[in-house]
mmCIF file of C-alpha atoms in Angstrom:
data_model
loop_
_atom_site.group_PDB
_atom_site.id
_atom_site.type_symbol
_atom_site.label_atom_id
_atom_site.label_comp_id
_atom_site.label_asym_id
_atom_site.label_seq_id
_atom_site.Cartn_x
_atom_site.Cartn_y
_atom_site.Cartn_z
ATOM 1 C CA MET A 1 36.597 115.318 27.598
ATOM 2 C CA LEU A 2 38.610 111.861 26.197
ATOM 3 C CA THR A 3 38.601 110.098 28.976
ATOM 4 C CA ILE A 4 35.011 110.394 29.481
ATOM 5 C CA LEU A 5 34.358 109.038 25.470
ATOM 6 C CA TRP A 6 36.544 105.903 26.275
ATOM 7 C CA GLU A 7 34.281 105.632 29.336
ATOM 8 C CA ASP A 8 31.538 106.196 27.361
ATOM 9 C CA ILE A 9 32.982 103.253 24.133
ATOM 10 C CA MET A 10 33.593 100.785 26.580
ATOM 11 C CA PHE A 11 30.202 101.289 28.476
ATOM 12 C CA ARG A 12 28.458 100.515 25.143
ATOM 13 C CA LYS A 13 30.910 97.582 23.881
ATOM 14 C CA ILE A 14 30.128 95.929 27.586
ATOM 15 C CA ASN A 15 25.954 96.336 26.841
ATOM 16 C CA ILE A 16 26.519 94.617 23.466
ATOM 17 C CA ILE A 17 28.678 92.024 24.460
ATOM 18 C CA LEU A 18 25.582 91.222 27.970
ATOM 19 C CA LEU A 19 23.414 92.208 24.827
ATOM 20 C CA PHE A 20 25.004 89.262 22.682
ATOM 21 C CA THR A 21 25.581 86.965 25.640
ATOM 22 C CA THR A 22 21.681 86.787 27.310
ATOM 23 C CA MET A 23 20.468 86.663 23.446
ATOM 24 C CA LEU A 24 22.846 83.440 22.861
ATOM 25 C CA CYS A 25 21.771 82.055 26.090
ATOM 26 C CA ILE A 26 17.963 82.791 24.951
ATOM 27 C CA ILE A 27 18.945 80.921 21.785
ATOM 28 C CA THR A 28 20.197 77.625 23.422
ATOM 29 C CA SER A 29 17.772 77.594 26.334
ATOM 30 C CA CYS A 30 14.637 77.300 23.715
ATOM 31 C CA GLY A 31 16.805 75.502 21.276
ATOM 32 C CA GLN A 32 17.532 72.607 24.025
ATOM 33 C CA ALA A 33 13.376 73.346 25.004
ATOM 34 C CA LYS A 34 12.122 72.170 22.011
ATOM 35 C CA GLY A 35 14.893 69.289 21.404
ATOM 36 C CA ILE A 36 13.237 68.195 24.573
ATOM 37 C CA ASP A 37 9.977 68.953 24.228
ATOM 38 C CA GLY A 38 10.155 67.229 20.283
ATOM 39 C CA ILE A 39 11.673 63.800 22.290
ATOM 40 C CA THR A 40 8.562 64.315 24.564
ATOM 41 C CA ALA A 41 6.132 64.756 21.812
ATOM 42 C CA ASN A 42 7.074 61.553 20.549
ATOM 43 C CA VAL A 43 7.220 59.187 22.992
ATOM 44 C CA ASP A 44 3.784 60.920 24.007
ATOM 45 C CA THR A 45 2.824 59.914 20.224
ATOM 46 C CA ARG A 46 3.028 56.617 20.161
ATOM 47 C CA GLN A 47 1.490 56.455 24.083
ATOM 48 C CA GLU A 48 -1.207 58.029 22.957
ATOM 49 C CA SER A 49 -2.011 56.226 19.502
ATOM 50 C CA PRO A 50 -3.291 52.830 19.953
ATOM 51 C CA GLY A 51 -3.132 52.694 16.312
ATOM 52 C CA LEU A 52 0.641 51.670 15.998
ATOM 53 C CA GLU A 53 0.193 49.158 19.061
ATOM 54 C CA GLU A 54 -2.294 47.628 17.227
ATOM 55 C CA ASP A 55 -0.294 47.676 13.765
ATOM 56 C CA ALA A 56 2.693 46.412 15.711
ATOM 57 C CA HIS A 57 0.104 43.529 17.451
ATOM 58 C CA ILE A 58 -1.134 42.399 13.973
ATOM 59 C CA GLU A 59 2.373 42.511 12.873
ATOM 60 C CA LYS A 60 3.206 40.243 15.366
ATOM 61 C CA GLU A 61 -0.292 38.231 14.626
ATOM 62 C CA GLY A 62 0.569 38.007 11.269
ATOM 63 C CA GLU A 63 4.524 36.702 11.944
ATOM 64 C CA GLU A 64 2.720 34.003 14.288
ATOM 65 C CA GLU A 65 -0.056 33.175 11.217
ATOM 66 C CA ASN A 66 3.067 32.838 8.790
ATOM 67 C CA LYS A 67 5.219 30.793 11.185
ATOM 68 C CA ASN A 68 1.961 28.463 11.964
ATOM 69 C CA ASP A 69 1.150 28.242 8.148
ATOM 70 C CA THR A 70 4.751 27.438 7.333
ATOM 71 C CA ASP A 71 5.061 24.887 10.499
ATOM 72 C CA GLU A 72 1.918 23.783 8.943
ATOM 73 C CA THR A 73 3.316 23.079 5.610
ATOM 74 C CA ASN A 74 6.223 21.389 6.919
ATOM 75 C CA SER A 75 4.213 19.333 8.647
ATOM 76 C CA ASP A 76 2.042 18.309 5.190
ATOM 77 C CA ILE A 77 5.667 18.089 3.629
ATOM 78 C CA GLU A 78 6.768 15.759 6.414
ATOM 79 C CA LEU A 79 3.497 13.707 6.447
ATOM 80 C CA GLU A 80 3.839 13.816 2.634
ATOM 81 C CA ASP A 81 7.276 12.614 2.132
ATOM 82 C CA LYS A 82 5.846 9.505 4.450
ATOM 83 C CA ILE A 83 3.925 8.119 1.824
ATOM 84 C CA GLY A 84 6.755 9.207 -0.790
ATOM 85 C CA GLU A 85 6.666 10.672 -4.565
ATOM 86 C CA SER A 86 2.573 10.607 -3.813
ATOM 87 C CA ARG A 87 3.424 14.435 -3.120
ATOM 88 C CA GLU A 88 3.058 15.642 -6.191
ATOM 89 C CA THR A 89 0.921 14.396 -9.411
ATOM 90 C CA GLU A 90 2.886 13.548 -12.394
ATOM 91 C CA LYS A 91 1.701 14.263 -15.703
ATOM 92 C CA PRO A 92 0.663 10.775 -17.528
ATOM 93 C CA ASP A 93 2.214 9.769 -20.887
ATOM 94 C CA LEU A 94 -1.168 7.138 -21.586
ATOM 95 C CA ASP A 95 -4.417 8.803 -22.113
ATOM 96 C CA LEU A 96 -5.904 7.512 -18.601
ATOM 97 C CA LYS A 97 -9.380 8.154 -19.039
ATOM 98 C CA ALA A 98 -9.542 6.891 -22.423
ATOM 99 C CA MET A 99 -8.234 3.272 -21.205
ATOM 100 C CA GLY A 100 -10.044 3.592 -18.180
ATOM 101 C CA VAL A 101 -7.002 3.048 -15.957
ATOM 102 C CA ASN A 102 -8.380 2.441 -12.375
ATOM 103 C CA GLU A 103 -5.574 1.083 -10.109
ATOM 104 C CA LEU A 104 -8.323 1.156 -6.911
ATOM 105 C CA GLY A 105 -10.091 -1.426 -9.079
ATOM 106 C CA LYS A 106 -11.027 -4.909 -7.586
ATOM 107 C CA ILE A 107 -9.012 -8.237 -8.737
ATOM 108 C CA MET A 108 -9.890 -11.866 -9.229
ATOM 109 C CA ILE A 109 -7.921 -13.888 -6.595
ATOM 110 C CA LEU A 110 -9.038 -17.327 -8.021
ATOM 111 C CA MET A 111 -9.401 -20.448 -5.872
ATOM 112 C CA TYR A 112 -8.580 -23.476 -7.588
ATOM 113 C CA HIS A 113 -8.087 -27.243 -6.289
ATOM 114 C CA ASP A 114 -7.770 -30.887 -7.616
ATOM 115 C CA ILE A 115 -6.994 -30.737 -11.670
ATOM 116 C CA ALA A 116 -8.176 -34.359 -12.431
ATOM 117 C CA ALA A 117 -9.780 -36.089 -15.476
ATOM 118 C CA LYS A 118 -13.728 -35.462 -14.096
ATOM 119 C CA GLU A 119 -14.867 -32.017 -13.456
ATOM 120 C CA ASP A 120 -16.531 -31.713 -10.340
ATOM 121 C CA THR A 121 -17.602 -29.204 -7.518
ATOM 122 C CA TRP A 122 -13.652 -28.732 -6.596
ATOM 123 C CA VAL A 123 -12.202 -30.010 -9.457
ATOM 124 C CA ARG A 124 -10.945 -28.668 -12.771
ATOM 125 C CA THR A 125 -10.233 -30.859 -15.758
ATOM 126 C CA PRO A 126 -6.791 -29.849 -17.681
ATOM 127 C CA GLU A 127 -9.370 -28.908 -20.683
ATOM 128 C CA ASN A 128 -10.868 -26.785 -18.794
ATOM 129 C CA LEU A 129 -7.778 -25.077 -16.805
ATOM 130 C CA ARG A 130 -6.405 -24.581 -20.103
ATOM 131 C CA LYS A 131 -9.995 -22.689 -21.232
ATOM 132 C CA ASP A 132 -9.951 -20.330 -18.313
ATOM 133 C CA LEU A 133 -6.411 -19.424 -19.043
ATOM 134 C CA LYS A 134 -7.317 -18.777 -22.915
ATOM 135 C CA VAL A 135 -10.467 -16.822 -21.894
ATOM 136 C CA LEU A 136 -8.593 -14.474 -18.869
ATOM 137 C CA TYR A 137 -6.025 -13.901 -21.765
ATOM 138 C CA ASP A 138 -8.330 -12.562 -24.058
ATOM 139 C CA LYS A 139 -10.394 -10.560 -21.632
ATOM 140 C CA GLY A 140 -7.132 -8.844 -21.152
ATOM 141 C CA TYR A 141 -6.119 -10.473 -17.673
ATOM 142 C CA ARG A 142 -2.169 -10.753 -16.664
ATOM 143 C CA ALA A 143 -1.268 -13.145 -13.978
ATOM 144 C CA ILE A 144 0.911 -11.314 -10.839
ATOM 145 C CA SER A 145 2.079 -13.208 -7.870
ATOM 146 C CA LEU A 146 0.256 -13.254 -4.713
ATOM 147 C CA LYS A 147 3.386 -11.508 -3.067
ATOM 148 C CA ASP A 148 3.334 -8.926 -5.391
ATOM 149 C CA TYR A 149 -0.239 -8.395 -5.122
ATOM 150 C CA ILE A 150 0.672 -8.102 -1.327
ATOM 151 C CA ASN A 151 3.277 -5.447 -1.454
ATOM 152 C CA GLY A 152 1.567 -3.628 -3.917
ATOM 153 C CA ASN A 153 4.190 -4.506 -6.776
ATOM 154 C CA ILE A 154 1.933 -4.370 -10.207
ATOM 155 C CA ASN A 155 3.260 -3.744 -13.054
ATOM 156 C CA THR A 156 1.124 -5.603 -15.706
ATOM 157 C CA PRO A 157 0.989 -4.196 -18.838
ATOM 158 C CA ALA A 158 -1.074 -1.085 -19.501
ATOM 159 C CA GLY A 159 -4.717 -1.065 -19.964
ATOM 160 C CA THR A 160 -4.855 -5.049 -18.460
ATOM 161 C CA THR A 161 -6.120 -6.722 -15.327
ATOM 162 C CA PRO A 162 -4.346 -8.287 -13.226
ATOM 163 C CA VAL A 163 -5.715 -11.983 -11.892
ATOM 164 C CA VAL A 164 -3.773 -14.065 -9.017
ATOM 165 C CA LEU A 165 -3.769 -17.947 -9.248
ATOM 166 C CA THR A 166 -4.338 -20.274 -6.166
ATOM 167 C CA PHE A 167 -3.925 -24.049 -5.595
ATOM 168 C CA ASP A 168 -5.310 -25.023 -2.527
ATOM 169 C CA ASP A 169 -4.118 -28.585 -0.601
ATOM 170 C CA GLY A 170 -1.039 -29.628 -3.015
ATOM 171 C CA THR A 171 -2.430 -32.147 -4.988
ATOM 172 C CA LYS A 172 -0.852 -34.258 -7.135
ATOM 173 C CA GLY A 173 -3.057 -33.020 -10.348
ATOM 174 C CA GLN A 174 -1.473 -30.455 -9.292
ATOM 175 C CA PHE A 175 1.824 -31.472 -9.613
ATOM 176 C CA ASN A 176 2.693 -34.615 -10.917
ATOM 177 C CA VAL A 177 6.247 -35.567 -12.316
ATOM 178 C CA LEU A 178 5.949 -39.112 -14.816
ATOM 179 C CA ASP A 179 8.997 -40.819 -13.950
ATOM 180 C CA ASP A 180 10.564 -42.047 -17.427
ATOM 181 C CA GLN A 181 13.323 -44.169 -16.182
ATOM 182 C CA GLY A 182 14.343 -41.128 -13.492
ATOM 183 C CA ASP A 183 14.182 -38.021 -15.783
ATOM 184 C CA PHE A 184 12.208 -34.954 -14.058
ATOM 185 C CA THR A 185 9.279 -34.872 -16.730
ATOM 186 C CA VAL A 186 6.544 -32.386 -15.321
ATOM 187 C CA ASP A 187 3.170 -34.281 -16.116
ATOM 188 C CA PRO A 188 1.806 -31.746 -19.170
ATOM 189 C CA ASN A 189 -1.553 -32.368 -18.120
ATOM 190 C CA CYS A 190 -0.830 -31.166 -14.019
ATOM 191 C CA ALA A 191 -1.581 -27.934 -13.081
ATOM 192 C CA VAL A 192 2.469 -27.041 -13.288
ATOM 193 C CA GLY A 193 2.713 -28.166 -16.728
ATOM 194 C CA ILE A 194 -0.432 -26.428 -17.891
ATOM 195 C CA LEU A 195 0.636 -22.884 -16.859
ATOM 196 C CA GLU A 196 4.343 -23.561 -17.898
ATOM 197 C CA GLU A 197 2.912 -24.215 -21.626
ATOM 198 C CA PHE A 198 0.794 -21.913 -21.793
ATOM 199 C CA TYR A 199 3.972 -19.361 -20.952
ATOM 200 C CA SER A 200 5.971 -20.423 -23.498
ATOM 201 C CA GLN A 201 2.907 -19.575 -25.990
ATOM 202 C CA TYR A 202 1.461 -16.573 -24.077
ATOM 203 C CA PRO A 203 4.798 -15.405 -21.919
ATOM 204 C CA ASP A 204 3.266 -11.714 -21.458
ATOM 205 C CA PHE A 205 0.666 -13.710 -19.214
ATOM 206 C CA GLY A 206 3.306 -14.319 -17.260
ATOM 207 C CA LEU A 207 4.042 -17.820 -15.199
ATOM 208 C CA GLU A 208 2.794 -16.364 -11.500
ATOM 209 C CA ALA A 209 0.787 -19.049 -8.791
ATOM 210 C CA THR A 210 0.674 -20.057 -5.816
ATOM 211 C CA PHE A 211 0.083 -23.465 -3.804
ATOM 212 C CA PHE A 212 -1.103 -23.896 -0.480
ATOM 213 C CA ILE A 213 0.095 -27.008 0.620
ATOM 214 C CA TYR A 214 -0.021 -29.095 3.423
ATOM 215 C CA TYR A 215 2.775 -32.079 4.661
ATOM 216 C CA PRO A 216 3.966 -34.461 5.503
ATOM 217 C CA ASN A 217 3.494 -35.345 1.552
ATOM 218 C CA PRO A 218 2.696 -32.366 -0.768
ATOM 219 C CA PHE A 219 1.807 -33.123 -4.327
ATOM 220 C CA GLY A 220 1.465 -36.967 -3.568
ATOM 221 C CA GLN A 221 5.156 -37.849 -4.297
ATOM 222 C CA LYS A 222 7.087 -38.230 -1.296
ATOM 223 C CA SER A 223 10.708 -39.287 -2.734
ATOM 224 C CA LEU A 224 9.919 -36.141 -4.829
ATOM 225 C CA VAL A 225 8.750 -32.836 -2.566
ATOM 226 C CA GLU A 226 11.675 -31.587 -2.227
ATOM 227 C CA LYS A 227 12.372 -31.635 -5.948
ATOM 228 C CA LYS A 228 9.075 -30.047 -6.424
ATOM 229 C CA LEU A 229 9.150 -27.018 -3.696
ATOM 230 C CA LYS A 230 12.601 -26.355 -5.509
ATOM 231 C CA TYR A 231 10.692 -26.861 -9.051
ATOM 232 C CA ILE A 232 8.162 -24.367 -8.287
ATOM 233 C CA THR A 233 10.124 -21.235 -6.196
ATOM 234 C CA ASP A 234 13.143 -21.726 -9.126
ATOM 235 C CA ARG A 235 10.559 -20.604 -11.548
ATOM 236 C CA GLY A 236 9.230 -18.007 -9.502
ATOM 237 C CA MET A 237 5.657 -19.672 -8.067
ATOM 238 C CA ASP A 238 5.187 -19.422 -4.703
ATOM 239 C CA ILE A 239 4.377 -21.546 -1.522
ATOM 240 C CA GLY A 240 1.947 -20.436 0.779
ATOM 241 C CA ASN A 241 0.847 -22.091 4.489
ATOM 242 C CA HIS A 242 -2.263 -24.573 4.334
ATOM 243 C CA SER A 243 -1.519 -25.563 7.774
ATOM 244 C CA TYR A 244 0.768 -28.702 8.769
ATOM 245 C CA ASN A 245 -1.542 -31.021 8.429
ATOM 246 C CA HIS A 246 -4.810 -29.704 6.617
ATOM 247 C CA ASP A 247 -6.187 -28.616 9.902
ATOM 248 C CA ASN A 248 -9.447 -27.042 10.771
ATOM 249 C CA LEU A 249 -8.204 -24.101 12.453
ATOM 250 C CA LYS A 250 -11.633 -23.473 14.220
ATOM 251 C CA LYS A 251 -12.485 -26.756 15.906
ATOM 252 C CA ASP A 252 -11.831 -30.110 16.119
ATOM 253 C CA MET A 253 -13.738 -31.907 13.535
ATOM 254 C CA LYS A 254 -14.588 -34.749 15.330
ATOM 255 C CA THR A 255 -15.502 -33.307 18.822
ATOM 256 C CA LYS A 256 -16.566 -29.759 17.298
ATOM 257 C CA LYS A 257 -14.763 -28.453 20.132
ATOM 258 C CA ALA A 258 -13.281 -24.733 19.585
ATOM 259 C CA ARG A 259 -9.484 -24.615 18.978
ATOM 260 C CA ASP A 260 -6.943 -23.048 21.594
ATOM 261 C CA ALA A 261 -4.258 -20.830 20.500
ATOM 262 C CA ALA A 262 -1.564 -23.151 21.285
ATOM 263 C CA PHE A 263 -3.175 -25.242 18.688
ATOM 264 C CA ILE A 264 -3.614 -22.884 15.883
ATOM 265 C CA GLN A 265 0.312 -21.327 16.528
ATOM 266 C CA GLU A 266 1.897 -25.407 16.488
ATOM 267 C CA SER A 267 -0.185 -26.224 13.279
ATOM 268 C CA LEU A 268 0.915 -22.993 11.052
ATOM 269 C CA ALA A 269 4.681 -22.787 12.890
ATOM 270 C CA LYS A 270 5.244 -26.237 11.798
ATOM 271 C CA HIS A 271 4.324 -25.404 8.175
ATOM 272 C CA VAL A 272 7.180 -22.698 8.078
ATOM 273 C CA ILE A 273 9.413 -25.260 9.807
ATOM 274 C CA ALA A 274 8.814 -27.714 7.096
ATOM 275 C CA THR A 275 8.711 -25.850 4.432
ATOM 276 C CA ASN A 276 12.080 -24.021 5.505
ATOM 277 C CA GLU A 277 13.796 -27.466 6.114
ATOM 278 C CA ILE A 278 13.109 -27.472 2.548
ATOM 279 C CA LEU A 279 13.893 -24.061 1.325
ATOM 280 C CA PRO A 280 15.978 -22.187 3.890
ATOM 281 C CA GLY A 281 15.425 -19.183 4.220
ATOM 282 C CA TYR A 282 12.428 -19.195 2.518
ATOM 283 C CA GLU A 283 9.332 -16.541 3.677
ATOM 284 C CA VAL A 284 5.878 -18.327 3.902
ATOM 285 C CA ASP A 285 4.099 -14.845 3.878
ATOM 286 C CA SER A 286 0.288 -16.107 3.238
ATOM 287 C CA LEU A 287 -1.968 -18.649 4.832
ATOM 288 C CA ALA A 288 -5.518 -20.203 2.877
ATOM 289 C CA LEU A 289 -7.560 -20.957 5.619
ATOM 290 C CA PRO A 290 -8.393 -24.596 5.543
ATOM 291 C CA TYR A 291 -11.671 -25.663 5.109
ATOM 292 C CA GLY A 292 -11.948 -21.598 4.911
ATOM 293 C CA GLU A 293 -12.890 -21.737 8.547
ATOM 294 C CA LYS A 294 -11.882 -19.047 10.829
ATOM 295 C CA PRO A 295 -10.846 -19.162 14.461
ATOM 296 C CA GLN A 296 -13.741 -16.864 16.941
ATOM 297 C CA GLY A 297 -12.895 -13.763 18.268
ATOM 298 C CA ASP A 298 -9.214 -12.768 19.923
ATOM 299 C CA LEU A 299 -8.101 -16.127 18.388
ATOM 300 C CA TYR A 300 -8.140 -14.806 15.022
ATOM 301 C CA GLN A 301 -4.966 -13.447 15.596
ATOM 302 C CA TYR A 302 -3.274 -16.310 15.619
ATOM 303 C CA VAL A 303 -3.958 -16.873 12.114
ATOM 304 C CA VAL A 304 -1.796 -13.696 11.132
ATOM 305 C CA LYS A 305 1.373 -14.083 13.501
ATOM 306 C CA GLY A 306 2.387 -16.170 15.946
ATOM 307 C CA ALA A 307 5.139 -18.715 17.204
ATOM 308 C CA TYR A 308 6.060 -22.551 18.263
ATOM 309 C CA GLN A 309 9.457 -23.650 19.528
ATOM 310 C CA GLY A 310 10.779 -20.501 18.853
ATOM 311 C CA VAL A 311 9.769 -20.237 15.338
ATOM 312 C CA GLU A 312 8.126 -17.075 14.643
ATOM 313 C CA TYR A 313 5.415 -16.856 11.227
ATOM 314 C CA HIS A 314 3.853 -13.966 9.909
ATOM 315 C CA HIS A 315 0.919 -14.042 7.349
ATOM 316 C CA LYS A 316 0.693 -10.620 5.594
ATOM 317 C CA ALA A 317 -1.930 -11.950 3.528
ATOM 318 C CA VAL A 318 -4.971 -14.418 5.115
ATOM 319 C CA LEU A 319 -7.396 -15.650 2.269
ATOM 320 C CA LEU A 320 -10.891 -16.833 2.673
ATOM 321 C CA VAL A 321 -12.963 -19.476 0.368
ATOM 322 C CA GLY A 322 -15.048 -16.543 -0.641
ATOM 323 C CA SER A 323 -16.793 -15.597 -3.228
ATOM 324 C CA ASN A 324 -16.394 -12.205 -4.473
ATOM 325 C CA PRO A 325 -13.302 -10.489 -5.912
ATOM 326 C CA ALA A 326 -10.769 -8.433 -3.169
ATOM 327 C CA LEU A 327 -9.770 -5.091 -3.263
ATOM 328 C CA SER A 328 -7.081 -3.158 -4.648
ATOM 329 C CA PRO A 329 -3.822 -3.328 -2.505
ATOM 330 C CA TYR A 330 -3.765 -0.043 -2.777
ATOM 331 C CA HIS A 331 -7.200 0.734 -1.585
ATOM 332 C CA ILE A 332 -8.166 2.028 1.932
ATOM 333 C CA ASP A 333 -10.624 -0.482 3.437
ATOM 334 C CA LEU A 334 -8.600 -3.682 2.205
ATOM 335 C CA ASP A 335 -8.420 -5.759 4.989
ATOM 336 C CA PHE A 336 -5.305 -8.306 4.563
ATOM 337 C CA ALA A 337 -6.885 -10.907 7.019
ATOM 338 C CA ASN A 338 -9.507 -11.230 5.042
ATOM 339 C CA ILE A 339 -8.949 -11.414 1.697
ATOM 340 C CA PRO A 340 -11.829 -12.963 -0.040
ATOM 341 C CA ARG A 341 -11.814 -15.355 -3.371
ATOM 342 C CA ILE A 342 -13.441 -16.521 -6.500
ATOM 343 C CA ARG A 343 -14.064 -20.629 -6.973
ATOM 344 C CA ALA A 344 -12.349 -20.979 -10.577
ATOM 345 C CA SER A 345 -15.302 -23.592 -11.281
ATOM 346 C CA GLU A 346 -18.344 -23.287 -13.784
ATOM 347 C CA LEU A 347 -20.559 -26.456 -10.585
ATOM 348 C CA GLU A 348 -22.702 -24.861 -8.329
ATOM 349 C CA THR A 349 -20.845 -21.239 -7.941
ATOM 350 C CA TYR A 350 -24.681 -19.632 -7.339
ATOM 351 C CA ASN A 351 -23.797 -17.203 -9.861
ATOM 352 C CA THR A 352 -20.347 -15.666 -7.780
ATOM 353 C CA GLY A 353 -17.706 -18.241 -10.061
ATOM 354 C CA LEU A 354 -14.750 -16.992 -12.908
ATOM 355 C CA TYR A 355 -17.646 -16.919 -15.271
ATOM 356 C CA ASP A 356 -19.801 -15.089 -13.126
ATOM 357 C CA TRP A 357 -17.151 -12.364 -12.395
ATOM 358 C CA LEU A 358 -15.903 -12.843 -15.944
ATOM 359 C CA ASP A 359 -19.131 -11.259 -16.851
ATOM 360 C CA TYR A 360 -20.149 -8.614 -14.217
ATOM 361 C CA PHE A 361 -17.082 -7.193 -15.534
ATOM 362 C CA ASP A 362 -17.222 -7.074 -19.036
ATOM 363 C CA LYS A 363 -20.687 -5.332 -18.346
ATOM 364 C CA HIS A 364 -19.119 -2.662 -15.603
ATOM 365 C CA PRO A 365 -15.861 -2.437 -16.589
ATOM 366 C CA GLU A 366 -15.497 0.892 -14.204
ATOM 367 C CA GLU A 367 -14.758 -1.501 -11.408
ATOM 368 C CA ARG A 368 -12.380 -3.385 -12.735
ATOM 369 C CA PHE A 369 -8.591 -2.864 -11.768
ATOM 370 C CA ILE A 370 -6.596 -1.528 -14.948
ATOM 371 C CA SER A 371 -3.595 -0.878 -14.867
ATOM 372 C CA ASP A 372 -1.303 1.831 -16.059
ATOM 373 C CA GLY A 373 1.883 -0.117 -17.270
ATOM 374 C CA ASN A 374 4.161 0.937 -14.286
ATOM 375 C CA SER A 375 4.781 -0.247 -10.566
ATOM 376 C CA ASP A 376 6.055 2.870 -9.490
ATOM 377 C CA THR A 377 2.653 5.078 -10.594
ATOM 378 C CA ILE A 378 -0.800 4.613 -8.851
ATOM 379 C CA SER A 379 -3.025 5.983 -11.437
ATOM 380 C CA PHE A 380 -7.213 6.482 -11.215
ATOM 381 C CA PRO A 381 -10.421 8.678 -11.450
ATOM 382 C CA LYS A 382 -9.531 11.606 -9.355
ATOM 383 C CA GLU A 383 -13.178 10.835 -7.352
ATOM 384 C CA LEU A 384 -11.395 7.681 -6.217
ATOM 385 C CA GLU A 385 -8.764 9.545 -4.397
ATOM 386 C CA GLY A 386 -10.869 9.228 -0.731
ATOM 387 C CA GLU A 387 -10.751 5.470 -1.682
ATOM 388 C CA LEU A 388 -6.447 5.316 -1.436
ATOM 389 C CA ASN A 389 -4.825 3.798 1.384
ATOM 390 C CA ALA A 390 -1.992 6.827 1.778
ATOM 391 C CA ASP A 391 0.139 4.406 4.471
ATOM 392 C CA ILE A 392 0.473 1.543 1.639
ATOM 393 C CA VAL A 393 1.439 4.123 -1.544
ATOM 394 C CA LYS A 394 4.830 4.913 0.125
ATOM 395 C CA GLY A 395 7.593 5.773 -2.628
ATOM 396 C CA LYS A 396 5.024 5.656 -5.801
ATOM 397 C CA ILE A 397 3.594 8.410 -7.714
ATOM 398 C CA ILE A 398 0.141 9.348 -7.786
ATOM 399 C CA GLN A 399 -2.223 9.818 -10.774
ATOM 400 C CA ALA A 400 -5.363 11.122 -10.424
ATOM 401 C CA TYR A 401 -6.975 11.985 -13.445
ATOM 402 C CA GLU A 402 -10.245 13.728 -14.437
#
């Protein structure tokens, strides 16, 4: 009886164990199946949901666009870095609009020839030169050098207008020395003497002028050529090229035959050679065309650059006879190889002389270059922004006002 009971108990235990084991297997199998199904479902969901792929694609495109935007921004910064400080507009201290500041306006480059006792088409008397300077001063003009014009280094006082004075031919009337017992006494009635006198009275006008001379005897006193050239440059005035011997660079005056490249280069380089023999290392960087005559076609390049016997020259500015004011050095349309000038005369000017243009700018002040007083900034009305030459304003701060 006990044996049967024991066997019955053991049988039940075995069944319970088997039942427990079976249930455990079923639970484990279900858990594994659920896990696999879950993973498969996740994969399937991703494969069957194009929205996710589209989102990923859009995100990638957005990253590319952001990268492109960054690249473009970097490119813009690099471009602006080339321009210099012009990438930011400074808040001006002056009321630029009230002052009418416009550094994209026009500048008069005045052309004088001889200074002598009798007024003529190409001659100004000492009295009239003095008058010209005083009228210019009273109307708010201040002298700058041609070199500063070329380099865009204009720092006349705020509200004033720069003007460039040039003298062609290197006549004795432009620079005469009174030989008083060997003393170097400048004639007070020659151009240099008048400019110095005016400067002593009105120092804020400036002592600036360019003398376009030719050889072998500039200023007409051969024994004093060296002293005169040194005197001029020591005082901040300049020497420019007018060919070696006042040569017509377009044609032979007698035969009318066109000049060739060799002749043009020899004439201009010999001037540079002669000047550097007196002023070693001096940069002759401007040319006033003799007679206003221009070589034609491809030959014109040689008035700008050339070489002769190993000596090179480069004129950063070529001045015409002309009858118009020049564009601002910051203006996009300025051609440095063809810069017009205005005759400083009151005879046969045909409404294009100095006093004609003074009248014009009195009536049209918005066309006149008006300085902001700072050579590091370029200020102008915002509507003129498209006229700015970005290549020449490197290192400058742009102030475009409304």
